[in-house]
Coordinates of C-alpha atoms in Angstrom, one line a residue:
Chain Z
X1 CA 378.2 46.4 22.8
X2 CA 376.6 46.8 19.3
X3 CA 374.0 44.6 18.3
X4 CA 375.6 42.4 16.2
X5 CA 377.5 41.3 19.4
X6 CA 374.1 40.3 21.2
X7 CA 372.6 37.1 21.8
X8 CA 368.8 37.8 22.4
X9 CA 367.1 34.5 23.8
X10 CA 363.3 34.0 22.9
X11 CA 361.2 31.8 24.9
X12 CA 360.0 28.9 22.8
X13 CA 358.0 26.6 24.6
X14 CA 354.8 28.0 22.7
X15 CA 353.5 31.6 20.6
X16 CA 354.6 33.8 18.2
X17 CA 358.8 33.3 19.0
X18 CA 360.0 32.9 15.7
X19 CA 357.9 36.5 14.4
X20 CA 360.3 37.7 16.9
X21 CA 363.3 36.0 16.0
X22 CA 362.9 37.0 12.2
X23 CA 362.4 40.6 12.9
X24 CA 365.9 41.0 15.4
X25 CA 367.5 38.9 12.7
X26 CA 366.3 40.0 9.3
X27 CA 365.7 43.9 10.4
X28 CA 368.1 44.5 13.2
X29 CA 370.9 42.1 12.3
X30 CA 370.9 40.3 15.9
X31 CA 371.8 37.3 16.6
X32 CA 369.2 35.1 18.7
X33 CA 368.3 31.8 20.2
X34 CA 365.3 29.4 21.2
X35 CA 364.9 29.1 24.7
X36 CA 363.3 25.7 25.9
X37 CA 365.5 24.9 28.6
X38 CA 367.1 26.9 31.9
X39 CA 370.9 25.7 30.0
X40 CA 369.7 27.5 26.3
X41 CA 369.5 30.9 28.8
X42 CA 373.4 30.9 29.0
X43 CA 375.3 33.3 26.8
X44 CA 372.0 34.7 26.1
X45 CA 372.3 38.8 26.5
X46 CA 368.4 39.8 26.9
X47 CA 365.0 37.6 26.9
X48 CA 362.3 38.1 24.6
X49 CA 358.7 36.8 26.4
X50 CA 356.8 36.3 23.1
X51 CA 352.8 36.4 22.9
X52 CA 350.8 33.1 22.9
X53 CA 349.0 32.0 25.7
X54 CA 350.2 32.8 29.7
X55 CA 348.7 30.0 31.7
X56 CA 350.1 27.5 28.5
X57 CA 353.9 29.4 28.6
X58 CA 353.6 29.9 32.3
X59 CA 352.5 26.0 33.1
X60 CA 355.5 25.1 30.6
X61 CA 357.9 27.0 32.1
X62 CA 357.2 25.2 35.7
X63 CA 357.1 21.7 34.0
X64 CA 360.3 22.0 32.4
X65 CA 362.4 24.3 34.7
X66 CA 362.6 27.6 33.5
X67 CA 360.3 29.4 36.1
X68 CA 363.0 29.5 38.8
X69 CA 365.9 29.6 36.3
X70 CA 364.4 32.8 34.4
X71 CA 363.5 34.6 37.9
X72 CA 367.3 34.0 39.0
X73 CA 368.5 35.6 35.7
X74 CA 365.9 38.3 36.6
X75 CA 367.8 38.5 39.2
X76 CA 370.6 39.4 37.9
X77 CA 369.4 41.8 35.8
X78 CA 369.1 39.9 32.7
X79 CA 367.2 42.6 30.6
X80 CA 363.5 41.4 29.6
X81 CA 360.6 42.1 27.0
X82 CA 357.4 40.7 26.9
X83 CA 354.8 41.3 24.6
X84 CA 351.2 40.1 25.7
X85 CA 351.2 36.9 26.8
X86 CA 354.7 37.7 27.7
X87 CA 353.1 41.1 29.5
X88 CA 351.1 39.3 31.9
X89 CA 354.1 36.8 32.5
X90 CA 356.5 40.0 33.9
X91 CA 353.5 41.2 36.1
X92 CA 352.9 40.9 39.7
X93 CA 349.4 39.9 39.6
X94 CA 346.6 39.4 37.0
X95 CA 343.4 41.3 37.5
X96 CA 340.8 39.1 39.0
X97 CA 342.7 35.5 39.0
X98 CA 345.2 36.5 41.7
X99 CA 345.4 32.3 41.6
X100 CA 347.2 32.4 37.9
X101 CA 350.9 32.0 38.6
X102 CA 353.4 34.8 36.8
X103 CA 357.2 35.1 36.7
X104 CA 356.6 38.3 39.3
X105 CA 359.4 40.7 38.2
X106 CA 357.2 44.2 37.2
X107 CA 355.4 46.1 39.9
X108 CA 352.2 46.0 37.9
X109 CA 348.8 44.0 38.0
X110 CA 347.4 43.2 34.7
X111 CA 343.8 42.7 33.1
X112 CA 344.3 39.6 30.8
X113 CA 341.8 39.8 27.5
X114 CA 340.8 43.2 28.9
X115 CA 339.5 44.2 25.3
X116 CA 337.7 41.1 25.0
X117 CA 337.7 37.6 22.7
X118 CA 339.2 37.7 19.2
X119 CA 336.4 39.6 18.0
X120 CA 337.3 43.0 19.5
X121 CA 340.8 42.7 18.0
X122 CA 342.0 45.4 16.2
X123 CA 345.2 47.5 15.6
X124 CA 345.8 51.1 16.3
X125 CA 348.6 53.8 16.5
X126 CA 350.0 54.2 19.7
X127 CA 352.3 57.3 20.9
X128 CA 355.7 55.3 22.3
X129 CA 357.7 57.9 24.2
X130 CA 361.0 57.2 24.2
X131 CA 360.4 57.2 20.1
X132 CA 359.1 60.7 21.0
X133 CA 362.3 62.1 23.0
X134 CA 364.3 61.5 20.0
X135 CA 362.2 62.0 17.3
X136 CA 361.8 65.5 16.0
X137 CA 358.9 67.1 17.8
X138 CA 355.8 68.4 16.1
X139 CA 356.7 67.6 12.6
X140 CA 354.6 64.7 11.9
X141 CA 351.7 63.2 14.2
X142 CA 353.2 59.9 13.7
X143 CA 356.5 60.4 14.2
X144 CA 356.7 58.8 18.0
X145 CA 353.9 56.2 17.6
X146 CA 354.1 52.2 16.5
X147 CA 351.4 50.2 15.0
X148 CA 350.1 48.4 17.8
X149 CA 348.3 45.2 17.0
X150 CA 346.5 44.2 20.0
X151 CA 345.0 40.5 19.7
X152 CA 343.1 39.5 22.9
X153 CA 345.1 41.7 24.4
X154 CA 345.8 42.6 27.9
X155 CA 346.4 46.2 29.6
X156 CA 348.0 47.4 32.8
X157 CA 345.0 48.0 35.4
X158 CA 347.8 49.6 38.0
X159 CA 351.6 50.1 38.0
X160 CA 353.9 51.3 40.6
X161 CA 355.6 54.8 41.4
X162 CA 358.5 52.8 39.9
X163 CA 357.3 51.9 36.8
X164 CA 357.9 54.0 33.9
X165 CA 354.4 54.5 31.5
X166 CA 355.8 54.3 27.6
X167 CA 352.6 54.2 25.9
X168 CA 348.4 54.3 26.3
X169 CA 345.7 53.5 23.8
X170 CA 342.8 55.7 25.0
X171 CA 343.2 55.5 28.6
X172 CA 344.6 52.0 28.9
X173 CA 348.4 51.8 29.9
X174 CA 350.0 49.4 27.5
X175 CA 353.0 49.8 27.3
X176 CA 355.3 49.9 30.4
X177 CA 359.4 49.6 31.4
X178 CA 360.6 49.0 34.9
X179 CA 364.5 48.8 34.8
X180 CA 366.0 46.2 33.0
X181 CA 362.2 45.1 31.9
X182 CA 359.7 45.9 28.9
X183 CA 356.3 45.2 28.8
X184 CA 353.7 45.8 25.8
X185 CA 350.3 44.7 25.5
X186 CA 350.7 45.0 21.1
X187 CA 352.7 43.1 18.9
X188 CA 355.7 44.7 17.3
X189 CA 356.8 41.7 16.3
X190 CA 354.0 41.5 13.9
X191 CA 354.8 44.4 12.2
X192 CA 357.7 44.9 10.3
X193 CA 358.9 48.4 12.1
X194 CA 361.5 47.3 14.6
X195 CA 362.0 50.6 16.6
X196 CA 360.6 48.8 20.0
X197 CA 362.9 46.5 19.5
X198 CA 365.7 48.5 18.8
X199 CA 364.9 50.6 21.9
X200 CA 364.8 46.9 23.8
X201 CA 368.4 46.1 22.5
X202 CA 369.6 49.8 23.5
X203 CA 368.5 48.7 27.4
X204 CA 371.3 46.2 26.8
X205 CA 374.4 47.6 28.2
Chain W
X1 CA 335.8 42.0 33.6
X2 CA 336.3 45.3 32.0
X3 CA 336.0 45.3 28.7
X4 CA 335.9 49.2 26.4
X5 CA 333.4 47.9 23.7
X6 CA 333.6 51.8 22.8
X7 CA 337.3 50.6 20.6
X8 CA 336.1 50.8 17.2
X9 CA 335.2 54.1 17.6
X10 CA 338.3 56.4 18.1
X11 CA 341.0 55.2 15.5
X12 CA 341.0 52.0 15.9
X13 CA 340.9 49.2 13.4
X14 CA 339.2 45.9 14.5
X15 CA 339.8 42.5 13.1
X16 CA 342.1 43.3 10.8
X17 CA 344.0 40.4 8.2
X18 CA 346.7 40.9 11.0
X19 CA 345.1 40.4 14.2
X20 CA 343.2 37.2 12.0
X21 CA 346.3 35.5 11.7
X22 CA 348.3 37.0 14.7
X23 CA 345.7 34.9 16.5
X24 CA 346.8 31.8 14.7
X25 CA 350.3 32.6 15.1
X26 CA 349.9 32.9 19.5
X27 CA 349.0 29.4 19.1
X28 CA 351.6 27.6 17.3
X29 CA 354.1 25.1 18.9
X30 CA 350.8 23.9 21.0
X31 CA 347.8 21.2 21.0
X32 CA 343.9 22.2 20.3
X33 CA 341.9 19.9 22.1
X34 CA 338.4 19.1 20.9
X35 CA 336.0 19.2 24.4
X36 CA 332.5 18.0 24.7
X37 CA 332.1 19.4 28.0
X38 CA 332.7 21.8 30.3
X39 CA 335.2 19.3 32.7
X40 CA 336.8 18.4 29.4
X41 CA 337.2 22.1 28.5
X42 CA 338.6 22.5 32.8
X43 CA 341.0 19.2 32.4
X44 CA 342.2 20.6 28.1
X45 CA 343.3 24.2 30.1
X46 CA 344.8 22.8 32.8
X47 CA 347.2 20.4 30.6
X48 CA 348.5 23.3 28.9
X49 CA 346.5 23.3 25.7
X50 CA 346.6 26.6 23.6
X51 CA 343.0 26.7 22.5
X52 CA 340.3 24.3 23.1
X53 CA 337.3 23.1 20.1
X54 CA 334.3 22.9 21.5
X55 CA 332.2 20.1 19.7
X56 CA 329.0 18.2 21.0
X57 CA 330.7 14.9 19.5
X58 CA 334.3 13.9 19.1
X59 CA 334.9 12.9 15.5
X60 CA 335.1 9.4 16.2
X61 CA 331.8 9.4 18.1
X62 CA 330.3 11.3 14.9
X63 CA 331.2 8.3 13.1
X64 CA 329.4 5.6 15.3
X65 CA 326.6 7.8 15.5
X66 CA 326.1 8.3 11.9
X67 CA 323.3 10.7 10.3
X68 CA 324.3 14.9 9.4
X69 CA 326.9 16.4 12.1
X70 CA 325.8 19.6 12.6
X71 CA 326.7 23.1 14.6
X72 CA 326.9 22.0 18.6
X73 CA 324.1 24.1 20.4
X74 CA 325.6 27.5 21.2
X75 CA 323.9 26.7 24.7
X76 CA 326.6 24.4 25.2
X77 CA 329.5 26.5 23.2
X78 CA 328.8 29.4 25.5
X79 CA 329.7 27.7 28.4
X80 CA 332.9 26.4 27.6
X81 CA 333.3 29.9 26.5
X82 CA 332.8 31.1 30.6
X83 CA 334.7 28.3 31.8
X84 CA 338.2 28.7 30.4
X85 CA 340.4 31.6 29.7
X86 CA 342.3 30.3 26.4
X87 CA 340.9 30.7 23.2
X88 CA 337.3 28.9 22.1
X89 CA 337.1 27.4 18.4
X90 CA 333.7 25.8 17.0
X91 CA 333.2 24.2 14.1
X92 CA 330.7 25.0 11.3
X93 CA 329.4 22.8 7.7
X94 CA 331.4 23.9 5.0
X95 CA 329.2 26.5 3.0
X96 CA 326.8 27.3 6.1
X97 CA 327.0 31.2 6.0
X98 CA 323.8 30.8 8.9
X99 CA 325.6 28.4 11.3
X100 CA 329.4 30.8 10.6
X101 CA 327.2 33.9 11.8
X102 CA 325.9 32.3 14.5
X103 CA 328.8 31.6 15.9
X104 CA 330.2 34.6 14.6
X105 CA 327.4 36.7 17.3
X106 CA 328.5 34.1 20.1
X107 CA 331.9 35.8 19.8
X108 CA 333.9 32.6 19.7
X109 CA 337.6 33.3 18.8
X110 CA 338.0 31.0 15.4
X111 CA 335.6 29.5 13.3
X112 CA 336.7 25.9 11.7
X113 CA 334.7 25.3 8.3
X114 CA 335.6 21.8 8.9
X115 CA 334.6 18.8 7.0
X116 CA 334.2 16.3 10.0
X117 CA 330.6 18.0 9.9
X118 CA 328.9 17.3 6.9
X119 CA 328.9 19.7 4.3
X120 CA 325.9 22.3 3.9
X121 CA 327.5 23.2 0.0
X122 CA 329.0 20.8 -2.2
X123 CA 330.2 23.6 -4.7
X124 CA 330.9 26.5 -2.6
X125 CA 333.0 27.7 0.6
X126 CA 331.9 30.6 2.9
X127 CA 333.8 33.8 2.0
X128 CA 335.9 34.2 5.1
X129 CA 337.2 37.7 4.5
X130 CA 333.6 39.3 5.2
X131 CA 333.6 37.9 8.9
X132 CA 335.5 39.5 11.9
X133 CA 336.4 36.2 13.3
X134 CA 339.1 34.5 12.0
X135 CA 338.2 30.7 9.9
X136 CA 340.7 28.0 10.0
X137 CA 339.7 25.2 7.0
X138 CA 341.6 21.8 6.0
X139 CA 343.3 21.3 3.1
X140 CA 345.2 18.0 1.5
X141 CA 347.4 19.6 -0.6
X142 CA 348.9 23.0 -1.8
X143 CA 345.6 23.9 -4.1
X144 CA 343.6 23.3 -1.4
X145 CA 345.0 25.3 1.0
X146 CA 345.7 28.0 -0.8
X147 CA 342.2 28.1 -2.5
X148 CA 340.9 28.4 1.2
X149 CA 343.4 31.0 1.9
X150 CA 342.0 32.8 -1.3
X151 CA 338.7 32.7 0.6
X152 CA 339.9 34.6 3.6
X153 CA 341.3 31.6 5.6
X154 CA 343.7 33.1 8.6
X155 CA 344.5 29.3 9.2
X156 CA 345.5 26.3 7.6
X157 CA 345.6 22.9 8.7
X158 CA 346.0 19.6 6.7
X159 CA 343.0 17.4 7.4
X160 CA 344.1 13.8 8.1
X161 CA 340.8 11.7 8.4
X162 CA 339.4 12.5 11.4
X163 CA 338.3 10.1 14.0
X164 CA 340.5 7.0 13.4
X165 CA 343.5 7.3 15.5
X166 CA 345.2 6.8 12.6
X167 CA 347.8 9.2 12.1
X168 CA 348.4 8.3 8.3
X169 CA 346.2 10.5 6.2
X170 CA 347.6 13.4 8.4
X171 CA 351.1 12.5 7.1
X172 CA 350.0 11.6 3.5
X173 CA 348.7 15.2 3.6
X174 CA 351.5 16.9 5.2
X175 CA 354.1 15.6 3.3
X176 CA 352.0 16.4 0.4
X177 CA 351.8 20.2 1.6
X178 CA 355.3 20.6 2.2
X179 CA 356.4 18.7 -0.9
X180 CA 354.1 21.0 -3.6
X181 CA 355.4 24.3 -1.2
X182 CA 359.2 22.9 -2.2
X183 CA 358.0 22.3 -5.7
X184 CA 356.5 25.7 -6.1
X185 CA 359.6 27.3 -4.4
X186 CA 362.1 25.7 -7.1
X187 CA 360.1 26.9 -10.3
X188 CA 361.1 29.5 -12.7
X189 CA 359.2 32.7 -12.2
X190 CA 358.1 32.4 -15.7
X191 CA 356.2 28.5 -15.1
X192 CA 354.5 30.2 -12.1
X193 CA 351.2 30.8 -13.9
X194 CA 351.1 27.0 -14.9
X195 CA 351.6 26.1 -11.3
X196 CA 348.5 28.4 -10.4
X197 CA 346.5 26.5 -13.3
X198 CA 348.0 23.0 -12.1
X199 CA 346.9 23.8 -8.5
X200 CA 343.8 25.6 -8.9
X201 CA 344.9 28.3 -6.7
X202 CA 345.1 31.9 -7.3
X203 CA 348.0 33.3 -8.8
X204 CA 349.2 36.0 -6.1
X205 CA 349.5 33.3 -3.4
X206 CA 351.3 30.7 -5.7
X207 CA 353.4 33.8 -6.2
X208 CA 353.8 34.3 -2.3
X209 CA 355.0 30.5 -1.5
X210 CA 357.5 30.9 -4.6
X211 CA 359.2 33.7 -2.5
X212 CA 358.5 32.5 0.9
X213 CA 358.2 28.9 0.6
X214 CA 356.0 28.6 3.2
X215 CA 352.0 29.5 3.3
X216 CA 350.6 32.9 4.1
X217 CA 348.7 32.1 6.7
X218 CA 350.5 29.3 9.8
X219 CA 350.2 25.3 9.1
X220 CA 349.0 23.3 11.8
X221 CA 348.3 19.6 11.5
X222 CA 345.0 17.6 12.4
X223 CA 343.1 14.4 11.8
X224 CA 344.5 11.2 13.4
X225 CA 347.0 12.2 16.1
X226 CA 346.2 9.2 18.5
X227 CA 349.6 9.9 20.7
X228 CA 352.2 11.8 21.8
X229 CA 354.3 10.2 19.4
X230 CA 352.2 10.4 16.7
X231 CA 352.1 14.4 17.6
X232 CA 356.1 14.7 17.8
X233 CA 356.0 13.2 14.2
X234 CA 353.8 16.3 12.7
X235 CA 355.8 18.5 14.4
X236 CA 358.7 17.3 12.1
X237 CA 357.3 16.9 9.2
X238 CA 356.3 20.6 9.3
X239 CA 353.5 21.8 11.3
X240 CA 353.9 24.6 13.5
X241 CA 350.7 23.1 15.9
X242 CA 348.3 20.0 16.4
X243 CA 344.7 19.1 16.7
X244 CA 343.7 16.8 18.7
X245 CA 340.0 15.3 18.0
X246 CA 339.4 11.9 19.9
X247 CA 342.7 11.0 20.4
X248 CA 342.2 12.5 24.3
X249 CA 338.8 11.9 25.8
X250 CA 338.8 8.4 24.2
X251 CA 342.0 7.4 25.3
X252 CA 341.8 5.3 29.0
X253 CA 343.6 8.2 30.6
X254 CA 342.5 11.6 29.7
X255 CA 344.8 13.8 31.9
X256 CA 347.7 11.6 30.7
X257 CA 347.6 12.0 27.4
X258 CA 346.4 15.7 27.4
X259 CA 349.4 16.5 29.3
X260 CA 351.8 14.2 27.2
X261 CA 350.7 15.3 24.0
X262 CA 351.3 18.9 25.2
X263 CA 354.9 17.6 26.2
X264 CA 355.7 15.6 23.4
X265 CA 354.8 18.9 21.2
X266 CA 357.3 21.0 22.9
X267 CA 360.1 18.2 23.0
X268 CA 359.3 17.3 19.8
X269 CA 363.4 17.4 18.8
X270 CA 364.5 15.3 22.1
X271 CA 363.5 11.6 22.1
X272 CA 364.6 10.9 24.9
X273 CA 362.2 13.2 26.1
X274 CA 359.7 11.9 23.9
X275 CA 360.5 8.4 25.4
X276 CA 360.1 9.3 29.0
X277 CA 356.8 11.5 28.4
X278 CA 355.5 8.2 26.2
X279 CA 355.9 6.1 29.2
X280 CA 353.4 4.1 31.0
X281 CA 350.6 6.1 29.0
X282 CA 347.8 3.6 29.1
X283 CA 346.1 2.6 25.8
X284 CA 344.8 5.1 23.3
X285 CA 341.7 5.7 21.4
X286 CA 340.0 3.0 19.5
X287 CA 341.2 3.5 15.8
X288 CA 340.5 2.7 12.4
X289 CA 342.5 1.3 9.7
X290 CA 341.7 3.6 6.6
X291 CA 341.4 0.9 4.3
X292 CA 338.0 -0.5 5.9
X293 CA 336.2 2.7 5.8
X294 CA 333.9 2.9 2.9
X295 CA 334.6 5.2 0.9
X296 CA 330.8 7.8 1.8
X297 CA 332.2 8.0 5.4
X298 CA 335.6 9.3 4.5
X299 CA 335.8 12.5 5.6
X300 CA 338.6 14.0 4.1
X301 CA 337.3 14.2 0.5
X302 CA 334.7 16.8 1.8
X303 CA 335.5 20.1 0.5
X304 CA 337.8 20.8 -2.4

């Protein structure tokens, strides 16, 4: 399936969907869809978890439906990406408040705000290794990295033997793929390089 | 909770333009709450609002009450700070670099240079760009907005007039947003400069909403918003996410109207969601009409 055959969904009940839907469409070409309802997830070929904020998405997504429907396309292996908010949404457990409900699909526990409040924000390179597999080796330090904007962002405290690491900032795990899913704590969607979510549209089969 | 305060250190870059407004963009298609209190704060969070503003006085009490709104204590900022997870706003007097710093150290996650407080400077702005929080500021038209912007604003949102319950300043100046954005948009390349002199706003954004034909920075609405209706309707009419001053903890049922406004935001495009979520709601905040306010207590006109 190229890309331009794809249907990517984008959650929409609150966050930063449409920075994700203009970089699939302008920059990759992709075809994609708001997501506000369990019948919008039909026809829809992979599911973008944007960033905003998890207990708002996660208590919207209970109110309105799309918790179970969205675990049952899990299920079925409907491929996933989350990006912050939507990070901590794919986990199994969030550091510390083992109380806040989350979708439950990644064999991971994350910290949420683990760098802090807004003020601790910043934006750094971050080694992504599949972009380092293919990318010629040694020739230029940033060849394999993306800019990763982290705003309150959250990191992976522990992952399963299952769960493939894609990327750290210092020691901090923050970005993460298990399957079907893809987890980062940044924002590619801010930025306007779209390898991350090129490599998410290459998961689709 | 952990937290590596060691980041800025090895090549990182902290609060950057980009992680200013990313953290305005997170909260769009949502409700801001203003909270007086730490339950408030508990019952804003658990209705699914985005961020919370956390304000010794709702804007409608300021007006009963009268005299200079100032800063809230930080005492009381700093715990609504501990007792939610979601993002803390405070407001500071337009043109007080002291009470911006202050709550710059507190470390709260956006500063609103707002104009229900009453203004420290009647000529001058703070310069946003030299904090590392991000500023949101009103506007009531495309100048405005963009003159804030100029200033380092990651934020914008159209002011309304604040404590009346009266949604129609907040549409007055949303329309008239959206309206000078469209004008802007269908100019010549060569009339540009005149637009920048009409609008009193720097050239290099004019410039920007002529190709974009939107704002730099997001566009959220505020000032007004009484109901879940009356949220629903800025939602069309452009903004990408709502304040909510008064129109909560004055209404009978606070719960009720947190959680509808919240609902009505998301359903904005289905009324006959909007009907069912506007059902049996109880009565809403006391409100104004605008036209019996004299004109000192106005709010709106503060700021330029």
């Amino acid at each position: 399936m190229n890309s331009s055959q794809k249907t990517i969904g984008v959650l929409a009940l609150q966050g930063d969907f449409d920075a994700h839907r203009t970089l699939l469409e302008t920059r990759l070409h992709t075809r994609t869809k708001e997501v506000r309802t369990p019948a919008d997830l039909k026809g829809v070929d992979g599911l973008i978890l944007p960033g905003g904020e998890s207990t708002t998405i996660i208590k919207l997504m209970q109110r309105f439906g799309l918790y179970s429907a969205i675990r049952e396309r899990a299920a079925e292996g409907l491929p996933m990406y989350g990006t912050c908010a939507g990070m901590i949404l794919l986990a199994h457990e969030i550091y510390e408040r083992p109380e806040q409900p989350s979708l439950d699909l990644m064999k991971i526990t994350v910290a949420r705000n683990a760098f802090g409040r807004q003020v601790e924000s910043f934006e750094s390179d971050i080694p992504f290794s599949p972009l380092q597999k293919s990318g010629e080796t040694g020739s230029d330090k940033k060849e394999g990295t993306v800019r990763g904007v982290f705003i309150r962002a959250p990191y992976v405290m522990e992952a399963a033997p299952e769960v493939e690491i894609l990327g750290h900032f210092q020691d901090k795990i923050v970005a993460v793929r298990q399957g079907n899913l893809l987890a980062t704590a940044f924002h590619p969607e801010l930025t306007d390089d779209p390898r991350v979510h090129t490599y998410f549209l290459e998961m689709i089969s | 909770m952990s937290n590596i305060n060691g980041v800025s250190e090895v090549g990182a870059e902290k609060s950057t333009w980009r992680t200013k407004v990313g953290l305005a963009q997170m909260l769009k298609g949502g409700v801001i709450m203003d909270v007086a209190t730490v339950e408030q704060a508990v019952i804003a969070e658990e209705a699914g609002a985005v961020a919370v503003m956390a304000l010794e006085r709702v804007p409608s009490d300021i007006r009963k009450f009268g005299g200079v709104a100032r800063m809230s204590d930080p005492k009381m900022i700093k715990e609504i700070m501990s007792a939610v997870t979601i993002p803390v706003m405070a407001k500071c007097r337009i043109g007080h670099l002291a009470e911006a710093q202050i709550l710059e150290a507190l470390g709260v996650d956006f500063i609103d240079e707002s104009e229900v407080l009453t203004p420290a400077d009647e000529e001058n702005h703070i310069d946003k760009h030299d904090y590392s929080v991000p500023f949101v500021c009103g506007c009531r038209d495309l100048g405005e907005a963009l003159r804030r912007i100029g200033e380092g604003a990651a934020l914008i949102r159209t002011k309304g007039e604040p404590g009346t319950g009266n949604v129609v300043e907040a549409v007055r100046h949303m329309r008239t947003l959206v309206r000078d954005m469209r004008r802007v948009q269908s100019l010549r390349k060569d009339e540009l400069m005149v637009a920048a002199k009409e609008f009193r706003a720097p050239y290099d954004l004019i410039q920007e909403v002529h190709r974009t034909g939107k704002l730099p920075v997001p566009n959220f609405s505020a000032g007004g918003i009484a109901t879940p209706a009356d949220a629903a309707l800025m939602m069309m009419l452009g903004a990408e996410t709502v304040f909510v001053g008064s129109g909560i903890f004055k209404s009978s049922d606070p719960k009720g109207f947190a959680r509808a406004i919240v609902d009505a935001t998301l359903n904005y495009k289905d009324p006959a969601a909007l009907a069912e979520i506007s059902a049996g709601m109880g009565t809403a905040m006391e409100s104004l009409d605008i036209r019996t306010i004299p004109e000192s207590e106005i709010m709106a006109t503060r700021g330029w």
